[in-house]
mmCIF file of C-alpha atoms in Angstrom:
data_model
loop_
_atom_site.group_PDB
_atom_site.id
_atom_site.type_symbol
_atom_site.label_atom_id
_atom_site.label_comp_id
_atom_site.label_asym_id
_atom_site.label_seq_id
_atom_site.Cartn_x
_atom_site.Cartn_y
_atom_site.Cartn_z
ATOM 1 C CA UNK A 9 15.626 -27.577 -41.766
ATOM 2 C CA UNK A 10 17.234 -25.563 -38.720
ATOM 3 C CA UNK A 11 14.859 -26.293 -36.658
ATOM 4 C CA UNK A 12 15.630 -30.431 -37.407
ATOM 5 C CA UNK A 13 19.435 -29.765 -37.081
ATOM 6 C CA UNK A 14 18.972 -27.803 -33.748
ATOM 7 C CA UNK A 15 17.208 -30.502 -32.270
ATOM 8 C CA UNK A 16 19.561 -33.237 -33.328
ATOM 9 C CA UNK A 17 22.404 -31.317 -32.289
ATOM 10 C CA UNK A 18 20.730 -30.999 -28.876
ATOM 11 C CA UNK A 19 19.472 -34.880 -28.617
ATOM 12 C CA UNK A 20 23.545 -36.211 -30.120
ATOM 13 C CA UNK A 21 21.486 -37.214 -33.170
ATOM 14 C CA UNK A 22 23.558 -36.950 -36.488
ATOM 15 C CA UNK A 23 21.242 -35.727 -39.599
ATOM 16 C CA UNK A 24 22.060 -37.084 -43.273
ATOM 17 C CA UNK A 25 19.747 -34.458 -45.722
ATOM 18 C CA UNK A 26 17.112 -33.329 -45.302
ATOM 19 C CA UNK A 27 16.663 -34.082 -49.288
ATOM 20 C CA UNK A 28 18.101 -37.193 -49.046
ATOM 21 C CA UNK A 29 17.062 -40.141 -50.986
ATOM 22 C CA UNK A 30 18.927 -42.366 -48.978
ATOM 23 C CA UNK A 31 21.695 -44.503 -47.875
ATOM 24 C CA UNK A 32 22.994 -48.479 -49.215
ATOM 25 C CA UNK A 33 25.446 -50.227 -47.100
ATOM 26 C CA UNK A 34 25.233 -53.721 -48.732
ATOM 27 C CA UNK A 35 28.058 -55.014 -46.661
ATOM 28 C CA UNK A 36 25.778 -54.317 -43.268
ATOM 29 C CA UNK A 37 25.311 -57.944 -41.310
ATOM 30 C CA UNK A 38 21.438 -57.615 -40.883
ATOM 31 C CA UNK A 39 19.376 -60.532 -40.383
ATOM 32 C CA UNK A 40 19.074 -62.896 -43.462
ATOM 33 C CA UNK A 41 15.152 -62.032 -43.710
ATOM 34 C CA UNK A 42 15.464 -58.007 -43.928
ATOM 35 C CA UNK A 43 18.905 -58.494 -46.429
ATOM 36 C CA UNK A 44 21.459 -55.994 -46.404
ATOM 37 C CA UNK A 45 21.048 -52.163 -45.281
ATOM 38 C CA UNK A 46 18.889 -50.454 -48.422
ATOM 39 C CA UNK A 47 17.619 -47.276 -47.132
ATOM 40 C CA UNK A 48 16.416 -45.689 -50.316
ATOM 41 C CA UNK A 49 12.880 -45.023 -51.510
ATOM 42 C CA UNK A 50 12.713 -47.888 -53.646
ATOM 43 C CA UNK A 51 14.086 -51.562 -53.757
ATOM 44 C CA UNK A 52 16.450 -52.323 -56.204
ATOM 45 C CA UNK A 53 16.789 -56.128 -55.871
ATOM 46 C CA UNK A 54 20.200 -57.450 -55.424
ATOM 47 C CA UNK A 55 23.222 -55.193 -54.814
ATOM 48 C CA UNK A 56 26.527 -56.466 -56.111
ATOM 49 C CA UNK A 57 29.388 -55.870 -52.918
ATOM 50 C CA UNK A 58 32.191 -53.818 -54.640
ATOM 51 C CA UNK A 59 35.015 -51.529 -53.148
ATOM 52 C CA UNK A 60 34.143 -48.172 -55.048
ATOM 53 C CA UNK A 61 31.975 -45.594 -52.186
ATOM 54 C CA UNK A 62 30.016 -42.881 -53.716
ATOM 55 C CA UNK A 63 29.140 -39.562 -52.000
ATOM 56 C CA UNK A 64 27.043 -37.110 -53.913
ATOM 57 C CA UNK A 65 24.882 -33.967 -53.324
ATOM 58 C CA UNK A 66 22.811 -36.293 -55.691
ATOM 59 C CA UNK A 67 19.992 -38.892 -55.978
ATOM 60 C CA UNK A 68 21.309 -40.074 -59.467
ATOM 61 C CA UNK A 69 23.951 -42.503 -57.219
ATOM 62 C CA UNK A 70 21.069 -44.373 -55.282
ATOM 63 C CA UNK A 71 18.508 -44.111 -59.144
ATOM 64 C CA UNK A 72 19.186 -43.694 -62.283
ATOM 65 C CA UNK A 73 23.003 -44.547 -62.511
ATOM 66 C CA UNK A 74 22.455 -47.613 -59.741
ATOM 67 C CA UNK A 75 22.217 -50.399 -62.154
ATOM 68 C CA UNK A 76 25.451 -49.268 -63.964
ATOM 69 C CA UNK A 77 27.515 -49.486 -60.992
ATOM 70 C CA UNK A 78 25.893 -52.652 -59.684
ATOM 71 C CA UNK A 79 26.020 -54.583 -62.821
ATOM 72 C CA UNK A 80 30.072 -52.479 -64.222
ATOM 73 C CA UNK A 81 31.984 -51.381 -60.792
ATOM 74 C CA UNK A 82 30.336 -52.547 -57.677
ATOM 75 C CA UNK A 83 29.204 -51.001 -54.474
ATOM 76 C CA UNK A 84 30.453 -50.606 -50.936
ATOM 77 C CA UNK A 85 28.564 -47.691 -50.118
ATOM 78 C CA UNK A 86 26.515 -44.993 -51.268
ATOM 79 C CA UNK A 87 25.665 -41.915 -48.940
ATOM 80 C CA UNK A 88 23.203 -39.098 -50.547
ATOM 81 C CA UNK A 89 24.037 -35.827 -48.597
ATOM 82 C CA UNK A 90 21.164 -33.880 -49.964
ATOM 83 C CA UNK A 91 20.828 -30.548 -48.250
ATOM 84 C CA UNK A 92 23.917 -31.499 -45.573
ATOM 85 C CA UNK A 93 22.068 -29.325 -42.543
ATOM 86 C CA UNK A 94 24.578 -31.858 -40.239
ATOM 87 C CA UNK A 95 26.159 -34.750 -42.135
ATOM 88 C CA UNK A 96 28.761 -33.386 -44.609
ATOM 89 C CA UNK A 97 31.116 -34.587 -47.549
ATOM 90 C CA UNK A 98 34.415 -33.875 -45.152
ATOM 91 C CA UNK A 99 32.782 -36.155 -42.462
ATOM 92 C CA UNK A 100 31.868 -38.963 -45.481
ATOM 93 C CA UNK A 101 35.021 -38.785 -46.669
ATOM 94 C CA UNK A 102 36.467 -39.692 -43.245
ATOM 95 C CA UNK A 103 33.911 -42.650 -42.706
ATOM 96 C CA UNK A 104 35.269 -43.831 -46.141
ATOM 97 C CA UNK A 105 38.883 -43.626 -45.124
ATOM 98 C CA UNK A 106 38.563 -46.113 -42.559
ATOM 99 C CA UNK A 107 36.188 -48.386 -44.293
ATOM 100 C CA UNK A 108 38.225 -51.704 -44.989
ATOM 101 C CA UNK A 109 35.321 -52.568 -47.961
ATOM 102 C CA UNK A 110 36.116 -49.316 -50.052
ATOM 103 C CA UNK A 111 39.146 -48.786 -51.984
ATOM 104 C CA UNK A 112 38.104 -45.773 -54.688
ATOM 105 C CA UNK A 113 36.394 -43.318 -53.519
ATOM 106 C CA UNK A 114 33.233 -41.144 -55.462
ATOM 107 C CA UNK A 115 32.124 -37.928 -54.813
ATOM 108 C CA UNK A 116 29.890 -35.735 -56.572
ATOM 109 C CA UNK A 117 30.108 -32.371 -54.799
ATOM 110 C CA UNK A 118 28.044 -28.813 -55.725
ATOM 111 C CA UNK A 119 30.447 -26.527 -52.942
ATOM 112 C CA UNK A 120 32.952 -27.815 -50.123
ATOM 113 C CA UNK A 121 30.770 -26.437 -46.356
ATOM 114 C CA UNK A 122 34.363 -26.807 -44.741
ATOM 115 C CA UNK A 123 37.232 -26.123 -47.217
ATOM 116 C CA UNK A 124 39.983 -26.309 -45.011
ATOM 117 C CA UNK A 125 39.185 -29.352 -42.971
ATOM 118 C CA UNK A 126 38.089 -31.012 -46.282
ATOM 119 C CA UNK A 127 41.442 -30.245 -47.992
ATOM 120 C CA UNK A 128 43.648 -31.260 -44.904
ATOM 121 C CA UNK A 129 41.620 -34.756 -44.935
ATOM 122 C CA UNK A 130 42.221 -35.482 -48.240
ATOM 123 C CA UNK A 131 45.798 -35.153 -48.209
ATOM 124 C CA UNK A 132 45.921 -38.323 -46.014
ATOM 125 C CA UNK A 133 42.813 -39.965 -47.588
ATOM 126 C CA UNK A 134 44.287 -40.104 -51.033
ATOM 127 C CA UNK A 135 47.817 -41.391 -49.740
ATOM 128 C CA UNK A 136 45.387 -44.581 -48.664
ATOM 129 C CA UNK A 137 42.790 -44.730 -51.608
ATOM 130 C CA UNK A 138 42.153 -42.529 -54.950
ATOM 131 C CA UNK A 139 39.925 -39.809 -54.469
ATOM 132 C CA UNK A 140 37.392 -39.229 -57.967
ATOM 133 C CA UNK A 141 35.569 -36.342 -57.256
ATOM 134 C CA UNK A 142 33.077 -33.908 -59.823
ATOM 135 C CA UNK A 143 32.522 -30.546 -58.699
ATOM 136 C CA UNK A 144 30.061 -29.153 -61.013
ATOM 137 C CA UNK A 145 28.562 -25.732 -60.507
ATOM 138 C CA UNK A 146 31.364 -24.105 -61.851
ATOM 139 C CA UNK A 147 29.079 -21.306 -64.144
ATOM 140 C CA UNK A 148 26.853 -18.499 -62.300
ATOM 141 C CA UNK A 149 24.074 -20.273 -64.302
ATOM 142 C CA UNK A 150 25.394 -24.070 -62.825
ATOM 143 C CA UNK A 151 25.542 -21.938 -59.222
ATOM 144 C CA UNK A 152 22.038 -20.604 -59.269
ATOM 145 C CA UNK A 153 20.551 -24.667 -60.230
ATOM 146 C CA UNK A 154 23.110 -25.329 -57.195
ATOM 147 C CA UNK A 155 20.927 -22.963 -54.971
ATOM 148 C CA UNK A 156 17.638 -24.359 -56.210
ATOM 149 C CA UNK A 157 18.619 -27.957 -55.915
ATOM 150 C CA UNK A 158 20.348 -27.944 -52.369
ATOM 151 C CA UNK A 159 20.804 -24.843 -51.397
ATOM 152 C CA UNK A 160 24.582 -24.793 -52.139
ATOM 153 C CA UNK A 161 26.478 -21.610 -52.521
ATOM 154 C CA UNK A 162 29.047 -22.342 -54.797
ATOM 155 C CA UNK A 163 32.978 -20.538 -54.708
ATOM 156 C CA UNK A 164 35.117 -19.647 -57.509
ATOM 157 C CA UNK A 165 35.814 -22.715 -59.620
ATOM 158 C CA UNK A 166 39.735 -22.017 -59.680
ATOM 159 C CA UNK A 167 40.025 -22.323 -55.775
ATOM 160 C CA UNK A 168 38.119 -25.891 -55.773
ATOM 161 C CA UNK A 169 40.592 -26.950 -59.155
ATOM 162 C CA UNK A 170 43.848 -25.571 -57.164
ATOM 163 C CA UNK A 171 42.734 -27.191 -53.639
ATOM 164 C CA UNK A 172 41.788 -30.734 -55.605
ATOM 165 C CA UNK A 173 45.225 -30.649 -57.127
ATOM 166 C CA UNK A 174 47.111 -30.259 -53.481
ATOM 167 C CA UNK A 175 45.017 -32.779 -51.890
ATOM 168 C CA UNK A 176 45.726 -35.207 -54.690
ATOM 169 C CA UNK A 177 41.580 -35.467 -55.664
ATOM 170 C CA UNK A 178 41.508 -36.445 -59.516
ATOM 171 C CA UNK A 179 39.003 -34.044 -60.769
ATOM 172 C CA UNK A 180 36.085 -35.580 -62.952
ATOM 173 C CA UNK A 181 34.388 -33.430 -65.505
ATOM 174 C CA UNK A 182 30.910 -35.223 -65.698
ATOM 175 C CA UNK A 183 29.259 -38.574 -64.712
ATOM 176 C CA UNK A 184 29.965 -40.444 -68.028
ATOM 177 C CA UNK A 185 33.595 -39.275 -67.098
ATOM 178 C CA UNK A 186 33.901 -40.581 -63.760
ATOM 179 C CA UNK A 187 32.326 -44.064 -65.111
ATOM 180 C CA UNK A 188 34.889 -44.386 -67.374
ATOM 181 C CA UNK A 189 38.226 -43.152 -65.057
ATOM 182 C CA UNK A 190 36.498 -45.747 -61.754
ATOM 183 C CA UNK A 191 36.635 -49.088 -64.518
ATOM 184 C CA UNK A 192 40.316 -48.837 -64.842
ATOM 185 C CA UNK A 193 40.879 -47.892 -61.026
ATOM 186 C CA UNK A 194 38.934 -50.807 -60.428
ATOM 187 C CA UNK A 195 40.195 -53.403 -62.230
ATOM 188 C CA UNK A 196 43.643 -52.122 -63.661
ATOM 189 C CA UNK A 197 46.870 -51.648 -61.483
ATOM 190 C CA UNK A 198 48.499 -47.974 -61.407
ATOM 191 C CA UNK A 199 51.056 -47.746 -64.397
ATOM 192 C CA UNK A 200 54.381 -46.872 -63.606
ATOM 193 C CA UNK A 201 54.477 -44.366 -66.205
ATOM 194 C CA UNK A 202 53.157 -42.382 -68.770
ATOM 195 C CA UNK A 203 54.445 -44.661 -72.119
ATOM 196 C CA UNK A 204 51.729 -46.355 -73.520
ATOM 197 C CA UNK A 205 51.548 -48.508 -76.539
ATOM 198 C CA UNK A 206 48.478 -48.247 -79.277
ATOM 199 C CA UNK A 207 47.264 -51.235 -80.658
ATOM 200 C CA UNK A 208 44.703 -49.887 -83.119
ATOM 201 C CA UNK A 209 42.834 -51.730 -86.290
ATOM 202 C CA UNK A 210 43.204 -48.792 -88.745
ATOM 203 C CA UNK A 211 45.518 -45.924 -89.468
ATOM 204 C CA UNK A 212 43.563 -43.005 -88.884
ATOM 205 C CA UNK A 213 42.573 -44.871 -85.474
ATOM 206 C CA UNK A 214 45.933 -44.546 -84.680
ATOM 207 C CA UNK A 215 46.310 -40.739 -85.380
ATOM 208 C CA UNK A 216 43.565 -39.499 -83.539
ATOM 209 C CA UNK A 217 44.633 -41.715 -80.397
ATOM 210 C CA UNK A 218 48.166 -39.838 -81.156
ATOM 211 C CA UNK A 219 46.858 -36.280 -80.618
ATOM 212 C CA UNK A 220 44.440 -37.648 -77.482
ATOM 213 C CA UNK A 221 47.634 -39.353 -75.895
ATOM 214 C CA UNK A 222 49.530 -35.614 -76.636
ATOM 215 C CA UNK A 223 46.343 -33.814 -74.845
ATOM 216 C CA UNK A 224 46.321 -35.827 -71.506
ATOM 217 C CA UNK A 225 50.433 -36.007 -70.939
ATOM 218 C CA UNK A 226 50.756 -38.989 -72.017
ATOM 219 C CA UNK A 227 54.171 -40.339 -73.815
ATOM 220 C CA UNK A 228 54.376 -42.475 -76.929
ATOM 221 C CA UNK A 229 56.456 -45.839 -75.759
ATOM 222 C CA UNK A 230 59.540 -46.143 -78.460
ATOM 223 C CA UNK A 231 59.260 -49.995 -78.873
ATOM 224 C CA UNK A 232 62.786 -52.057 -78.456
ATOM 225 C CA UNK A 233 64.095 -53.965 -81.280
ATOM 226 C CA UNK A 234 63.150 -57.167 -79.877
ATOM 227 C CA UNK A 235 59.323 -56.139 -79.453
ATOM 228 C CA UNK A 236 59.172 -54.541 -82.781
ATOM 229 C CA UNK A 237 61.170 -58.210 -84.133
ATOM 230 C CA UNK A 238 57.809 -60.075 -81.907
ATOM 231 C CA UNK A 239 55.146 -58.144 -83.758
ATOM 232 C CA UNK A 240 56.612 -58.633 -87.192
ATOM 233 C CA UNK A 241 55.970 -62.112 -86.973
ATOM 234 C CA UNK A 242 52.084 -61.449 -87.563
ATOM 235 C CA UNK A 243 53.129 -58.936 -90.464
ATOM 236 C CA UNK A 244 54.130 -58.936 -94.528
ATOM 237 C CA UNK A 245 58.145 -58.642 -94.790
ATOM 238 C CA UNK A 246 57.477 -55.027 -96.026
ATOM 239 C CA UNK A 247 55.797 -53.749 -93.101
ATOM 240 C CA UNK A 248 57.785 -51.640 -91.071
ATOM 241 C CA UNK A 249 56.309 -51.559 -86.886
ATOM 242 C CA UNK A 250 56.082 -48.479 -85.249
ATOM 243 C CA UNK A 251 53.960 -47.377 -82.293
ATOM 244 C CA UNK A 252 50.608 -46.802 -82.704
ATOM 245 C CA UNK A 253 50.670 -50.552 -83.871
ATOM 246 C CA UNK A 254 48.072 -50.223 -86.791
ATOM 247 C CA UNK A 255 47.149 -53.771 -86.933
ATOM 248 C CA UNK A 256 44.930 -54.002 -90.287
ATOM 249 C CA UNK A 257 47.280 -55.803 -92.544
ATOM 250 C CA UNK A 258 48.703 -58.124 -89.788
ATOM 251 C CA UNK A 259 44.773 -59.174 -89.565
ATOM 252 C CA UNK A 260 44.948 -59.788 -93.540
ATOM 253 C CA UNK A 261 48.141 -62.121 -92.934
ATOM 254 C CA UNK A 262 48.034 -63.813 -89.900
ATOM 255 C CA UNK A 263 44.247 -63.570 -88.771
ATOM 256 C CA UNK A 264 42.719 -61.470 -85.811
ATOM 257 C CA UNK A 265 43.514 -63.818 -82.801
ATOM 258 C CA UNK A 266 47.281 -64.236 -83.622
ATOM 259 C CA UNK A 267 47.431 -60.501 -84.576
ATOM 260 C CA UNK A 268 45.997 -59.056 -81.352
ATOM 261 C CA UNK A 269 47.885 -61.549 -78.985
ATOM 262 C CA UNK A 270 50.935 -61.565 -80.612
ATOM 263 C CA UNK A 271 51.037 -57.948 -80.623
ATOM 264 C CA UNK A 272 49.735 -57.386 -77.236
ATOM 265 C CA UNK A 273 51.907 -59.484 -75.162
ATOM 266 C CA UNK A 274 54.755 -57.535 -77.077
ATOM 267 C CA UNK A 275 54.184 -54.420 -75.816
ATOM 268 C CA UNK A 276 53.399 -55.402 -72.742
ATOM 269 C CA UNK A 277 56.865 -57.243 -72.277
ATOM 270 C CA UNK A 278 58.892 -54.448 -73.441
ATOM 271 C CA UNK A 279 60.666 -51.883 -70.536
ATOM 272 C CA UNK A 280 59.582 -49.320 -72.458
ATOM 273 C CA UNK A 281 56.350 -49.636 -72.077
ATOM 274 C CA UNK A 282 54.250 -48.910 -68.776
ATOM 275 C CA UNK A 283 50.789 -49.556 -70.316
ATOM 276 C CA UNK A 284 48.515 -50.595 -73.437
ATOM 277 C CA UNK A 285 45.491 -50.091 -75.171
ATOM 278 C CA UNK A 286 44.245 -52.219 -77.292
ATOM 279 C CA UNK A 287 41.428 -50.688 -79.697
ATOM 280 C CA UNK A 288 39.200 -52.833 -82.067
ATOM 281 C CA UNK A 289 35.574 -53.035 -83.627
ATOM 282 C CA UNK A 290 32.866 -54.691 -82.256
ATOM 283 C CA UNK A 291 32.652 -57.177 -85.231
ATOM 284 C CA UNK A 292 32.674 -60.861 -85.271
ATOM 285 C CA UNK A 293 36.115 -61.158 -85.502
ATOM 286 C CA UNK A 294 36.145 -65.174 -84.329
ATOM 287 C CA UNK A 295 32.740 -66.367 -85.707
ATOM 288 C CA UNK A 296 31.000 -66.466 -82.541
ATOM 289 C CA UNK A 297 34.048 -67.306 -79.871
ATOM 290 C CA UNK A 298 34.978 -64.981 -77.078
ATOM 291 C CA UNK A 299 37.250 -61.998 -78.084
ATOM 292 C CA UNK A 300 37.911 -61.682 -74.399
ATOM 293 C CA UNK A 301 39.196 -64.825 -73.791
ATOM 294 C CA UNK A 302 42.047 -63.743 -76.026
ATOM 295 C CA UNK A 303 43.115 -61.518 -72.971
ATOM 296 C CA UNK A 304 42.163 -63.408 -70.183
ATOM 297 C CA UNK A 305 45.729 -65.105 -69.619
ATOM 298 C CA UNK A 306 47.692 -61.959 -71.070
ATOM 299 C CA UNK A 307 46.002 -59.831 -68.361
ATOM 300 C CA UNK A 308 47.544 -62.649 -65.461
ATOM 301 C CA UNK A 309 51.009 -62.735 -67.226
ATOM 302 C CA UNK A 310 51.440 -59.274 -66.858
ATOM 303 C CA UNK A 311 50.123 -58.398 -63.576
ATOM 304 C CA UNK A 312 51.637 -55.153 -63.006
ATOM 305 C CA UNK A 313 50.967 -53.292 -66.248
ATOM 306 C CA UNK A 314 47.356 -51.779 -67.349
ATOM 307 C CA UNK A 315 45.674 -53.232 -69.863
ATOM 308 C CA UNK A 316 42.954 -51.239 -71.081
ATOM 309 C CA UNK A 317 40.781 -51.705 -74.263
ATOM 310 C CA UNK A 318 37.805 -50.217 -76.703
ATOM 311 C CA UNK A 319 35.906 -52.014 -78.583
ATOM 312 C CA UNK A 320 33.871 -49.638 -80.227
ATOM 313 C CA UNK A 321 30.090 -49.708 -81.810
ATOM 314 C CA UNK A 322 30.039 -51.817 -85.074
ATOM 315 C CA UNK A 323 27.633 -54.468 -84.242
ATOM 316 C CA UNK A 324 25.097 -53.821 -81.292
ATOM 317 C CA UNK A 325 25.221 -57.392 -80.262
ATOM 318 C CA UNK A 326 28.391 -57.595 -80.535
ATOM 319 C CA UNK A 327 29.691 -54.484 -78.834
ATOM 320 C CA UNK A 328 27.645 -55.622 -75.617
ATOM 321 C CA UNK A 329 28.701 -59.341 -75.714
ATOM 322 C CA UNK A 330 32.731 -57.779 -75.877
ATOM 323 C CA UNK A 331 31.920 -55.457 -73.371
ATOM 324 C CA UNK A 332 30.356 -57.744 -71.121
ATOM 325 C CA UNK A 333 33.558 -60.279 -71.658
ATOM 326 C CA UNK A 334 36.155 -58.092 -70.885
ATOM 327 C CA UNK A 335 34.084 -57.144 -67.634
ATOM 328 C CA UNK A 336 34.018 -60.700 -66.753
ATOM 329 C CA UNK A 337 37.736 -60.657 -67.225
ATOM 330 C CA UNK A 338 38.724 -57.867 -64.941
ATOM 331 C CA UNK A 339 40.088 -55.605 -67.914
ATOM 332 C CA UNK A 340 38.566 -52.300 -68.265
ATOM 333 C CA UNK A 341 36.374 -51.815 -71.564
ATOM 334 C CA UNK A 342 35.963 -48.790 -73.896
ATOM 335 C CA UNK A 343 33.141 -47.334 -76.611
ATOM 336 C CA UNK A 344 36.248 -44.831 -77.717
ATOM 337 C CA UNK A 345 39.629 -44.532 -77.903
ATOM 338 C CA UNK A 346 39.941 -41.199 -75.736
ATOM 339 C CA UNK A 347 37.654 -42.810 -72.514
ATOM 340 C CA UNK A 348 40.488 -45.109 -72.491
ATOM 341 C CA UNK A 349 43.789 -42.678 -72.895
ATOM 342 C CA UNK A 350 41.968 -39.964 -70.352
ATOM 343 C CA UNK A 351 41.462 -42.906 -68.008
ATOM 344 C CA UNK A 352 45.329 -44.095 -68.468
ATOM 345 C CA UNK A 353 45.913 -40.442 -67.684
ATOM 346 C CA UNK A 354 44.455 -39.988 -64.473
ATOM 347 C CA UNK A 355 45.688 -43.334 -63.251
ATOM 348 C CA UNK A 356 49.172 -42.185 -64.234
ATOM 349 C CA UNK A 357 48.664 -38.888 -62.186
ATOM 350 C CA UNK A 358 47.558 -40.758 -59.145
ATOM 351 C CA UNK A 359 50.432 -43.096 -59.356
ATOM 352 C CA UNK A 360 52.736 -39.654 -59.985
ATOM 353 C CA UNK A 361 51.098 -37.853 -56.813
ATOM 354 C CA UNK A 362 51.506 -40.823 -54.641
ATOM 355 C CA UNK A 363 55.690 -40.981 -55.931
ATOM 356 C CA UNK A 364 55.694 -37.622 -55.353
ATOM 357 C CA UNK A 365 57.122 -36.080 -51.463
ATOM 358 C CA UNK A 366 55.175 -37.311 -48.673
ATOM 359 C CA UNK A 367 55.116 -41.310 -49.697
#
């Protein structure tokens, strides 16, 4: 491996690896017969053009977790470091800066080779674009693994959390994580804020997503008198509306469609609120019609608010079909209640950090 870098270095050759599985650039103008630039191991058909970039000390971007992002978030580019002997993540993360075709940016990082250039970069990168970034090896035992797998020497975890925090890099805690957190940078705007109305189907739905809204910093919205008037509509004269709105015997009066868009469009047209999520099962609420399509036009009338929802597992089918809608739809989709709040949370950082001095 030295003896490669020494002789690039000599010949002005730049080195990405060795270890490497490879590089996709499906936005690359080759000629129509060769397709777009797919320099991994293995073809993987056709590559959907996205804006998220992924850089990773990892093969999983470019294998295993390739048909997620093509088919859920999209691809502008994917860069596997590998062993970095030349190529590093503080040069990636420049190329990324200036690439018009990426707007979030991906990293998967096992140590930082140049901590202080990296830092100072990503203090302008993330006043551009949102910077997602796991940093595993943060055990001895996760450290040694580090060494085996790319020779990495990894530094004390609270240096990496304290330097991510200054440079304005949302830190991811695993891969499941980061899928979750890149569907609502993708296709939800930043909220303005940290109130967020619950729109749940049962009661106990709408405790637990209390104490997960209390864990990530996130405020309750107090509804105004005029939303709280809206939603009654759908409800008994006995009911009194409150935020979490649980939903269950507005469903029993006025059915699930005028429940869930009545209520919805509420919150999302009160001051108070900077943000909803909107939880239900994955049951065949509308014999066979499109649950999504429910959202479709709420999502365009309020443009500047997220809309986020979970429509977790009842019926497989079902729960795939939803999932698929809202995808098709632009509105982020959930299998739980707290993928959606933690997501809500680290969009309302970002949008804090880039308020904060400097912007």
């Amino acid at each position: 491996q030295r003896h490669l870098a020494d002789m690039a270095r000599a010949a002005g050759t730049r080195v990405m690896g060795p270890n490497s599985v490879g590089t996709l650039n499906p936005y690359f103008p080759f000629d129509s017969s060769l397709g777009r630039l797919n320099r991994l191991f293995y073809p993987q058909g056709t590559i959907r053009k996205g804006t998220v970039g992924f850089i990773g000390q990892t093969g999983l971007f470019t294998g295993v977790y390739l048909p997620l992002l093509n088919e859920e978030i999209g691809i502008s580019k994917i860069a596997c470091l590998g062993n970095k002997c030349d190529v590093d993540e503080t040069d990636m993360l420049a190329y990324f800066a200036d690439d018009p075709s990426t707007k979030v940016i991906a990293m998967y990082l096992e140590d930082i080779r140049r901590g202080r250039d990296f830092v100072a970069l990503a203090k302008t990168v993330t006043r551009k674009k949102p910077v997602l970034a796991i940093k595993s090896a943060v055990t001895g035992a996760g450290a040694r693994a580090s060494a085996t797998h790319t020779g990495s020497l990894a530094g004390d975890d609270r240096v990496y959390d304290a330097a991510f925090r200054q440079a304005g890099v949302i830190r991811i805690g695993s891969f499941d994580q980061l899928w979750d957190v890149l569907r609502g940078f993708v296709h939800a705007p930043l909220p303005r804020g940290n109130r967020v109305a619950i729109i749940n189907l049962a009661g106990s739905g709408c405790v637990t997503a209390v104490d997960a809204c209390m864990r990530y910093g996130l405020e309750i919205a107090g509804l105004s008198e005029d939303t709280r008037a809206r939603i009654g509509k759908v409800y008994p004269d006995w009911w009194q509306v409150r935020n979490p709105v649980d939903v269950w015997v507005a469903i029993e009066a006025s059915g699930f469609a005028a429940t869930y868009t009545t209520t919805t469009r509420a919150v999302l047209a009160d001051e108070n609120v900077d943000g909803a999520i909107v939880i239900m099962g994955a049951i065949d609420w509308l014999e066979g019609a499109d649950v999504p399509a429910l959202f479709r036009t709420i999502r365009q009338e309020f443009p500047q608010k997220p809309l986020l929802t979970v429509a977790f597992l009842g019926e497989r089918g079902i729960y795939l079909r939803m999932h698929r809608g809202f995808q098709e739809a632009g509105i982020p989709c959930y299998q739980n209640d707290e993928a959606a709040i933690m997501t809500f949370a680290a969009m309302w950082r970002y949008s804090r950090y880039l308020s904060g001095p400097g912007n």
